[in-house]
XYZ file of C-alpha atoms in Angstrom:
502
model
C -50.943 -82.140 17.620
C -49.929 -78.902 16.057
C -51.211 -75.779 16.800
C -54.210 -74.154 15.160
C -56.951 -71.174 15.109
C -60.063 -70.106 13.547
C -61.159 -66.463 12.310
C -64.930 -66.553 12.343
C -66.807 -63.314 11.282
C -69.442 -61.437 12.862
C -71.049 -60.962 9.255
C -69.975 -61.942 5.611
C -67.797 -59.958 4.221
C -65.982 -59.031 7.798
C -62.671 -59.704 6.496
C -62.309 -63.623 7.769
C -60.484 -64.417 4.107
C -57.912 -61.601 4.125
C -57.822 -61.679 7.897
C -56.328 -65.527 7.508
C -54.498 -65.044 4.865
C -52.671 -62.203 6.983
C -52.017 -64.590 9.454
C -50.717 -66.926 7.318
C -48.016 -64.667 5.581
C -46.923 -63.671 9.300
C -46.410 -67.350 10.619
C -44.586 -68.356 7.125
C -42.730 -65.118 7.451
C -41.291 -67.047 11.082
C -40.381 -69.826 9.327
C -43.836 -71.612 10.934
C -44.896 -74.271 8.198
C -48.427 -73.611 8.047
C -51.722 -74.577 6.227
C -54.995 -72.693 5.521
C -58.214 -74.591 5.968
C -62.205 -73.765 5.264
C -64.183 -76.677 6.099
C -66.930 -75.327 3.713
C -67.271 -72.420 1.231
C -70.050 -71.026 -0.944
C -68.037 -69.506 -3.843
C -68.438 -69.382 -7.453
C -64.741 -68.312 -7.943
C -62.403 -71.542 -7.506
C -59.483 -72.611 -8.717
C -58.239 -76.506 -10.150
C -55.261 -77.758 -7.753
C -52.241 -79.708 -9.884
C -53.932 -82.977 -9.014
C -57.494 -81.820 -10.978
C -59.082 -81.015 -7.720
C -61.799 -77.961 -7.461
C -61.285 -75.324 -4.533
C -62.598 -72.003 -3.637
C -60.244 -69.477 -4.762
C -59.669 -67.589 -1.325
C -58.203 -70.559 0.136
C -55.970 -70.658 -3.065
C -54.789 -67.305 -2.005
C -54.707 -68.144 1.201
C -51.972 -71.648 0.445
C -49.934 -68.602 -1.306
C -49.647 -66.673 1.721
C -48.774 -69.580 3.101
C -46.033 -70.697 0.386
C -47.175 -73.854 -0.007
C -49.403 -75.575 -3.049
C -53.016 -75.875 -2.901
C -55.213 -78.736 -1.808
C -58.295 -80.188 -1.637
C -57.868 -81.213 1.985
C -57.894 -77.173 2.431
C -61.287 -76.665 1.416
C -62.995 -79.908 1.496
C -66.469 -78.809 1.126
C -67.234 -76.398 -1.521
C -70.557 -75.241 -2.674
C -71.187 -73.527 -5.882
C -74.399 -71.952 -6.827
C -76.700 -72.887 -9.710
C -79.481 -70.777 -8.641
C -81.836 -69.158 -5.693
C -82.077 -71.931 -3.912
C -79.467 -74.988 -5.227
C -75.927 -75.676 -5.302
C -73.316 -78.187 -7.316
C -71.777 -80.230 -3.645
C -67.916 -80.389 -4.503
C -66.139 -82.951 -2.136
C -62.578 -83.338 -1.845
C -62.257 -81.678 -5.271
C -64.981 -83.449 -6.902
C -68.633 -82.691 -8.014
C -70.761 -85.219 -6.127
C -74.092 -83.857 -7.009
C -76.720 -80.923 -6.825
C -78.735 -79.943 -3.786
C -81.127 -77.943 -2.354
C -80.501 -75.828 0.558
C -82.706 -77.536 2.710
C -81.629 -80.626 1.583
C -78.093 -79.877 2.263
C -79.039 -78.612 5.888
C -81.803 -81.252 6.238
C -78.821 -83.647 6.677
C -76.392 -84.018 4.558
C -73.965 -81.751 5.687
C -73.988 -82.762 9.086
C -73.140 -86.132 7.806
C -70.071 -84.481 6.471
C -68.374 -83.322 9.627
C -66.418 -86.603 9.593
C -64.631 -85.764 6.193
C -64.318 -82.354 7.309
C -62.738 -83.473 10.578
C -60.361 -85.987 8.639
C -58.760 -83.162 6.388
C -58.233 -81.018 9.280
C -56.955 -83.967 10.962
C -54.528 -84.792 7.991
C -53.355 -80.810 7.799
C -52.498 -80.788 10.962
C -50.405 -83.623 11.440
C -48.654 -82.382 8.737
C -48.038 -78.744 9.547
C -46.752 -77.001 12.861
C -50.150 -74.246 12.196
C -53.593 -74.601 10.828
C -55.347 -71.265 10.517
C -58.627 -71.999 9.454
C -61.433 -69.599 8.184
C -65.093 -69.796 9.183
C -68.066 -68.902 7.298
C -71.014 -65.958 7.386
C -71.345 -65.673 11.345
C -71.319 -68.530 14.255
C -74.314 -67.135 16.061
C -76.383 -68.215 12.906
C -78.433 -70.118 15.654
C -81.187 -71.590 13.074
C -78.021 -73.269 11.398
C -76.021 -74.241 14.454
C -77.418 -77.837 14.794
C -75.629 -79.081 11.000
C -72.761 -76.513 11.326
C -69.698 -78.215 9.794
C -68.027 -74.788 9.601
C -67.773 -72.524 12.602
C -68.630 -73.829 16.224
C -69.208 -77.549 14.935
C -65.616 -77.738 13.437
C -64.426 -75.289 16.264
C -65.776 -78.245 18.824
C -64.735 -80.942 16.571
C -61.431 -80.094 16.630
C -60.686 -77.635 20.094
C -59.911 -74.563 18.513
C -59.772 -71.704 19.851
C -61.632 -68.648 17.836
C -60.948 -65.454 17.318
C -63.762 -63.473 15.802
C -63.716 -60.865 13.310
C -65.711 -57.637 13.279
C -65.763 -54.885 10.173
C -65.843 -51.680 11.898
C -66.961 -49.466 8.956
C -70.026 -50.972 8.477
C -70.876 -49.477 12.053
C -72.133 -51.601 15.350
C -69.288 -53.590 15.846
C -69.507 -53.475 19.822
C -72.939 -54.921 19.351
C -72.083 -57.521 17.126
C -69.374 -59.116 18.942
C -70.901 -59.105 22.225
C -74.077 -60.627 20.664
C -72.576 -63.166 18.577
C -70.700 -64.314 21.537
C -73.938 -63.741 23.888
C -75.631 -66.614 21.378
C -73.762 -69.187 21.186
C -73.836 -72.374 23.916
C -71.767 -72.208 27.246
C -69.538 -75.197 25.031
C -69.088 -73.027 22.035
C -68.403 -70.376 24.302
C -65.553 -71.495 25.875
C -63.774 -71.668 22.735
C -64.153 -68.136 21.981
C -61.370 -66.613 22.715
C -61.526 -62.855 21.949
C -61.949 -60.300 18.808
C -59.952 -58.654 16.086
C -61.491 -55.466 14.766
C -61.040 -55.034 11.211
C -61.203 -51.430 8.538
C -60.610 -49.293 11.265
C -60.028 -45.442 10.544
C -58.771 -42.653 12.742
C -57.462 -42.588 16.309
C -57.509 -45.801 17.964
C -57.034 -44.228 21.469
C -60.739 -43.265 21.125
C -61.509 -46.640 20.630
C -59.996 -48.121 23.348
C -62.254 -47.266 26.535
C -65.269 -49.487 23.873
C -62.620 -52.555 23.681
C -62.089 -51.830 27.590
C -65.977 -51.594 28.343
C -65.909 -55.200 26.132
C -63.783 -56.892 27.678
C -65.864 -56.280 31.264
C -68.934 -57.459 29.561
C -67.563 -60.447 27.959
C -64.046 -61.545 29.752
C -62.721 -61.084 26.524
C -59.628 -59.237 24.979
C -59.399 -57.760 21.863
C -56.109 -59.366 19.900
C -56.034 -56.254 17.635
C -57.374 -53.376 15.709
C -56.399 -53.602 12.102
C -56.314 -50.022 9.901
C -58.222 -49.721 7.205
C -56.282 -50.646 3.789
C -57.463 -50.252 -0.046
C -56.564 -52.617 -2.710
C -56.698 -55.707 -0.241
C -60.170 -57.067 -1.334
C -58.120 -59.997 -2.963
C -60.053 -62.713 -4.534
C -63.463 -62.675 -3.202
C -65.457 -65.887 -2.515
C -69.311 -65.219 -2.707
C -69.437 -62.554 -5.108
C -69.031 -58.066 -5.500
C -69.698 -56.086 -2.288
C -71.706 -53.180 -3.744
C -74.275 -53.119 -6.907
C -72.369 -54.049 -9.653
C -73.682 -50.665 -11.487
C -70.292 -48.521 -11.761
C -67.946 -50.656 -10.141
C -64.472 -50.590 -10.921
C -62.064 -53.285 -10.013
C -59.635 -52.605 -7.749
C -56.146 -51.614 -8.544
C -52.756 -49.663 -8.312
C -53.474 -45.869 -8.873
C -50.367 -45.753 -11.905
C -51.133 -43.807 -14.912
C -50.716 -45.049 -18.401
C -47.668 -45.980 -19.847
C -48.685 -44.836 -23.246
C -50.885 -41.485 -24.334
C -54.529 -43.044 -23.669
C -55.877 -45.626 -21.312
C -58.199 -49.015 -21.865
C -61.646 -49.106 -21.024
C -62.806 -53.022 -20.470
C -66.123 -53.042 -19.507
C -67.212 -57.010 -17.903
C -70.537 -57.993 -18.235
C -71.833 -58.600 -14.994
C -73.716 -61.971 -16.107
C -75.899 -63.736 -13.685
C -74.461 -66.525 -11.461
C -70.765 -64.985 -12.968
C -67.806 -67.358 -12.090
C -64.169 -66.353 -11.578
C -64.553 -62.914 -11.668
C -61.063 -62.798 -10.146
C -59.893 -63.399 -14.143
C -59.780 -59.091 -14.621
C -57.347 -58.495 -11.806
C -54.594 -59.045 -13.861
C -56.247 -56.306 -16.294
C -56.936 -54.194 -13.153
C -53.106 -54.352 -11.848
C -51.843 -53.017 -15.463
C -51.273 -49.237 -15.699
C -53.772 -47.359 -17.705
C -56.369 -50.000 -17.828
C -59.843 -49.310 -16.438
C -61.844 -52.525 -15.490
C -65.906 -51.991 -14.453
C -68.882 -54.291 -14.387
C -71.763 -53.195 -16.187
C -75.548 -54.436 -16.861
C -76.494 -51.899 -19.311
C -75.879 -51.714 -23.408
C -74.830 -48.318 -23.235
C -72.207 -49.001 -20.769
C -70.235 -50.923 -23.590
C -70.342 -47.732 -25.925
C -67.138 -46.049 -24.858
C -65.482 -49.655 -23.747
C -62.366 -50.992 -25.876
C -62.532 -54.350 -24.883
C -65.741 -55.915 -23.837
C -65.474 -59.058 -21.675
C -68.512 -61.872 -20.675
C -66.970 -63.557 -18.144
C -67.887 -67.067 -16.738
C -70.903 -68.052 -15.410
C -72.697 -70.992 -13.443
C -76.034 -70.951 -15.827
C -74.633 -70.262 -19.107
C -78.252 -70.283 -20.760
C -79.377 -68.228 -18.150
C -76.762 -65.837 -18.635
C -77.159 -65.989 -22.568
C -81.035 -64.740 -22.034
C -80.263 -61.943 -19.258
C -77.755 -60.361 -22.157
C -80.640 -60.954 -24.900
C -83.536 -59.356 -22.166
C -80.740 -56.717 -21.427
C -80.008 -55.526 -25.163
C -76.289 -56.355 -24.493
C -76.557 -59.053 -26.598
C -77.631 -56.958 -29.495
C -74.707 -54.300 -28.416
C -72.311 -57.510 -28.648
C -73.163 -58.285 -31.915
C -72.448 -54.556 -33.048
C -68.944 -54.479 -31.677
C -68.409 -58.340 -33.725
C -69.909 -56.150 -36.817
C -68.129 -53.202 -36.155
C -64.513 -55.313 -35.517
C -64.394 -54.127 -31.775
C -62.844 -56.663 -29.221
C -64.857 -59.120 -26.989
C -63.457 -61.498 -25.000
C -65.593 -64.678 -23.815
C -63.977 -66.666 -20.881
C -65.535 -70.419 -20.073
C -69.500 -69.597 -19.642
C -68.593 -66.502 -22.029
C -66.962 -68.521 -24.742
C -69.822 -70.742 -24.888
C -72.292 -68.489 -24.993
C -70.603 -66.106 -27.805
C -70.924 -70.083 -29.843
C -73.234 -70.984 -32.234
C -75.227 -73.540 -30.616
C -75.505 -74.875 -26.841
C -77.185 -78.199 -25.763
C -77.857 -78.199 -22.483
C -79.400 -81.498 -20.180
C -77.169 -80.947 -17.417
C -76.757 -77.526 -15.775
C -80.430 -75.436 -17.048
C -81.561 -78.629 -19.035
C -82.869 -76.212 -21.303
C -82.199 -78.829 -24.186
C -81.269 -77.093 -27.701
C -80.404 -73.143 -27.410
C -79.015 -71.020 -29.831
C -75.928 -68.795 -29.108
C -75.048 -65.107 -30.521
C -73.255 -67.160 -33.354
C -70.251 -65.021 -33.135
C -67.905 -67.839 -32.832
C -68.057 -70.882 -34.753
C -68.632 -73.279 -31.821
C -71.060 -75.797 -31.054
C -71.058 -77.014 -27.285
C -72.666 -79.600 -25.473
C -73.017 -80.061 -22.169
C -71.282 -83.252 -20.559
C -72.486 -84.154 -16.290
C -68.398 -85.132 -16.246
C -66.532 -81.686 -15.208
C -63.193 -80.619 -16.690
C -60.884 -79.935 -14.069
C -57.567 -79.139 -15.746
C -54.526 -77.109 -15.653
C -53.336 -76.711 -18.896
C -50.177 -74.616 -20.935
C -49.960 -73.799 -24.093
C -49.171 -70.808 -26.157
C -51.057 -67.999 -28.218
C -50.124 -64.779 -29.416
C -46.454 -66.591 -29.381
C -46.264 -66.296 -25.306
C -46.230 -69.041 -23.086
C -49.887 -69.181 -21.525
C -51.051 -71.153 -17.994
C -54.411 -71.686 -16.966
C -57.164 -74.029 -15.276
C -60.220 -75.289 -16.576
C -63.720 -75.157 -14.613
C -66.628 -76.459 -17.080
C -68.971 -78.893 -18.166
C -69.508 -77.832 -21.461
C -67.707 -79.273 -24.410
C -66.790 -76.888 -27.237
C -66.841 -78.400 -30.668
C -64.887 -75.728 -32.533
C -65.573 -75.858 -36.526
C -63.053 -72.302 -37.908
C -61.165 -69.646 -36.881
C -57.827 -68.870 -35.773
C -56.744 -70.820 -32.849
C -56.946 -69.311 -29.521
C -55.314 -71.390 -26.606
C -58.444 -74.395 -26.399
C -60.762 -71.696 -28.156
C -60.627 -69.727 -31.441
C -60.814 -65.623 -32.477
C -63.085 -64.930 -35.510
C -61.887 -61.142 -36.124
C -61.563 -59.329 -33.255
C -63.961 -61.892 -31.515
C -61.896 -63.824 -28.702
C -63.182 -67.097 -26.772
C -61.242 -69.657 -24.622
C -62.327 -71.735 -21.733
C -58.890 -71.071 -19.819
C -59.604 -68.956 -16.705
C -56.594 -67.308 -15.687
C -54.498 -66.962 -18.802
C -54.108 -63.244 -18.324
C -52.204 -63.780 -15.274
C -49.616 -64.572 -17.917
C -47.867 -61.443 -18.172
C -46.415 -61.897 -21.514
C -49.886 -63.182 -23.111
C -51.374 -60.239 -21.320
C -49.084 -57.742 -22.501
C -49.630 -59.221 -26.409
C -53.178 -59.213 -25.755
C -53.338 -55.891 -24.488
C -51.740 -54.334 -27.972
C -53.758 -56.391 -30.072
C -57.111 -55.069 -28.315
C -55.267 -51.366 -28.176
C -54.774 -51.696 -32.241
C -58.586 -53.155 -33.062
C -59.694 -50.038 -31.048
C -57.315 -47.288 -31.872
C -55.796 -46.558 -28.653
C -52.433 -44.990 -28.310
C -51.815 -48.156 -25.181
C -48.760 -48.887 -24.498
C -48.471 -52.148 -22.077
C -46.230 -51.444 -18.680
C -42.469 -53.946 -19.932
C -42.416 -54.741 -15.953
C -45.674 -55.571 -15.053
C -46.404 -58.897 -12.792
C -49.107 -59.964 -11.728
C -47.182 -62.865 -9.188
C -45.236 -59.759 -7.584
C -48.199 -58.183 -6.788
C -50.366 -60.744 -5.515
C -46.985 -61.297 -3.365
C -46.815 -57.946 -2.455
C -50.445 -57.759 -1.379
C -50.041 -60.828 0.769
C -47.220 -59.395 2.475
C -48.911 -56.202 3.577
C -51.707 -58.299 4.822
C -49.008 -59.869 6.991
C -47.472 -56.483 8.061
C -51.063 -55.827 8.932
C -51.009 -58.858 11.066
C -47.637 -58.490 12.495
C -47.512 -54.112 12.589
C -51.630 -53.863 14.801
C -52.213 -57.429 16.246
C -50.821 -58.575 19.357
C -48.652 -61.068 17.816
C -47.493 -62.600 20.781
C -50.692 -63.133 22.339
C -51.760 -64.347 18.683
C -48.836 -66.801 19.190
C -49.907 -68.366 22.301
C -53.563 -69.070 21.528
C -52.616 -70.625 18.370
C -50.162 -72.665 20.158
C -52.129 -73.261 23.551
C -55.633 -72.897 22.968
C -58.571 -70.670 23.985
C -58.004 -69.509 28.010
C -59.251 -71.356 30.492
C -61.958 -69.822 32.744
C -63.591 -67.844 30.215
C -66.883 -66.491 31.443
C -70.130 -67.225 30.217
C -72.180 -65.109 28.286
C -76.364 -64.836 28.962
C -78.488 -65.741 27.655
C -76.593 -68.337 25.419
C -78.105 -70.461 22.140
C -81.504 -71.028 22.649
C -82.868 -74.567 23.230
């Protein structure tokens, strides 16, 4: 059997994704042919493998750091969001089905920690490493009966778990001696230390804490990671802070040209594959923020509606919002707005709906002339094509079908003016489409924009990975890492009162 680990978190949002993708890019780096796995994920931004299967997009990410293509034996389980309190069940790639929380924990995902067990099963056998990512915390003791993600695939399959702890947030001692303190003697025994994550200043002051932990809990600390910007690649469950103000992360690089871009995103409800600006973000002079207010799209060149798991829903938060109205002014006006997948519909002329808000007939912003209609089949494609005469790639995520009646064409979509809409997420990872997009949207809106000639978006994400492996290999004890990957969680490890409750 080959060797494997999993990063659980003390919280969401610790750093488990980046965290095993770091690991990742350090074992490939040794020539260690390795896998990432997440036995379930909660994300609304995934990503279509070449074989039409659906995945979240961090383990995407996560396959690149490892060099390898994606699967859907690397994220088996993957829940998407429809609303408060339901989610679309992917399995293996494929929709199988709505379900409400408790109906999901009521049973049916403990009846899932065979399949879950099989693909780790199949990874492994084919791989010398697994590294595999847990989910929100393992001491989530209300959950731990059905949990197909942390301690029940960590038992499942003997591996040994290092947990992760985000030390900017603030009571990180606390949190790992309490997540270990809950959890069964059996679960226990698995754990086999910590990883401290966003740490800034002088780690010597640190150390007598880690030393004080490792009395209380028998258990070493594998490494204190610094903290880094511009590593929040690819998020899974959605924006860390209110989405009022926030700009996307990117390269501090000044414009090529005399004036930057201003895209303003609209920061729709239930909005899917939000990872589609980064490419916008990594280009010189461009300025990418999410915004929920009409005013914010005043001073914006390009105006984006992004995709979205509730398309209706989304179309009557921009009508309650104004931004609708402030849409249609920019269409009047001939100022560019771009509508990915939910987006594209939405900016359409008509939307029939029985299958994701069955909110029957619904009229769009009739800015596009595009009828859809909702089909319960999913398209799960990875097309190529060309537009703006650049070769274009992309994947498909929808289960609306666009019925497009004018227009130029625009890749699967059409542009009416300076009105843009295409289901293709992804396209503007293209760096020549990007580029020609860019200048067309700096022309509509007057902008002396000149598009970086080097720009690419592949050797960035590439050279993001590999300082997430230098953070790996420069502040973790890579040796130790090594071993417990290889061997297993120590033996003797001590237990921790008062344990899980009954």
């Amino acid at each position: 059997m080959s060797g494997g680990l999993l990063v659980a978190g003390t919280t969401s949002d610790a750093g488990k994704s980046v965290v095993t993708a770091g690991i990742c890019r350090w074992l490939v780096r040794q020539g260690v042919k390795v896998a990432p796995f997440k036995a379930q994920n909660m994300s609304l931004n995934s990503f279509v493998t070449r074989d039409g299967a659906e995945i979240g997009r961090a383990q995407a990410m996560q396959a690149q750091a490892c060099r390898a293509e994606p699967t859907a034996l690397m994220n088996p389980v993957l829940l998407k969001p429809g609303g408060e309190r339901s989610s679309q069940v992917v399995l293996l790639g494929r929709p199988v089905g709505e379900m409400s929380a408790r109906g999901y924990h009521g049973g049916r995902q403990e009846r899932l920690l065979g399949t879950v067990l099989d693909s780790l099963a199949e990874l492994r056998a084919t791989h010398d490493a697994v590294i595999c990512e847990g989910a929100g915390s393992p001491a989530e003791i209300n959950l731990r009966r059905t949990d197909i993600v942390n301690m029940g695939i960590a038992r499942g399959a003997g591996l040994p778990v290092l947990v992760v702890g985000d030390i900017d947030r603030g009571g990180v001692f606390a949190s790992f001696f309490g997540t270990v303190a809950l959890l069964a003697p059996e679960d226990q025994a698995l754990v086999a230390g910590y990883l401290v994550n966003k740490f800034r200043g002088d780690v010597s002051l640190l150390e007598p804490g880690l030393d004080m932990l490792h009395g209380l809990t028998g258990r070493r600390t594998y490494g204190v990671l610094p903290f880094r910007h511009g590593l929040g690649i690819d998020e899974e469950d959605g924006l860390r802070v209110s989405l009022r103000g926030t700009v996307r992360e990117s390269a501090v690089a000044p414009p090529v040209g005399e004036d930057v871009l201003r895209v303003a995103v609209c920061a729709v409800p239930l909005m899917s594959n939000f990872t589609d600006v980064d490419a916008l973000a990594a280009e010189p002079g461009v300025v990418v923020r999410f915004v929920d207010r009409p005013e914010e799209l005043a001073d914006a060149d390009l105006v984006i509606v992004p995709g979205t798991r509730g398309t209706v829903r989304a179309l009557q938060w921009l009508r309650e919002r104004g931004l609708a109205d402030a849409i249609a002014r920019r269409a009047a006006e001939r100022r560019p707005v771009l509508g990915i997948c939910g987006g594209f519909q939405l900016l359409g002329e008509h939307i029939e709906d029985e299958v994701e808000s069955r909110a029957g007939h619904v009229d769009g912003l009739g800015l596009l002339p595009v009828r859809v209609r909702f089909a319960r089949e999913k398209t799960l494609t990875r097309p190529v094509g060309t537009a703006l005469g650049e070769r274009v790639e992309g994947y498909e995520i929808h289960h609306g079908v666009a019925r497009v009646a004018g227009g130029d064409p625009f890749l699967d979509g059409c542009r009416v003016g300076q009105i843009w809409g295409t289901h293709w997420h992804g396209s503007l990872e293209s760096d020549g489409f990007r580029r020609a997009f860019l200048r067309e949207v700096a022309a509509a809106a007057g902008r002396r924009f000149v598009p970086a000639r080097d720009t690419s978006f592949a050797a960035l994400r590439e050279e993001q990975l590999d300082r997430l492996g230098d953070l790996i290999e420069h502040h973790a004890d890579t040796d130790a890492l090594w071993r417990l990957i290889e061997s297993g969680a120590p033996r003797g490890l001590p237990f921790v009162p008062p344990g899980a409750p009954a």
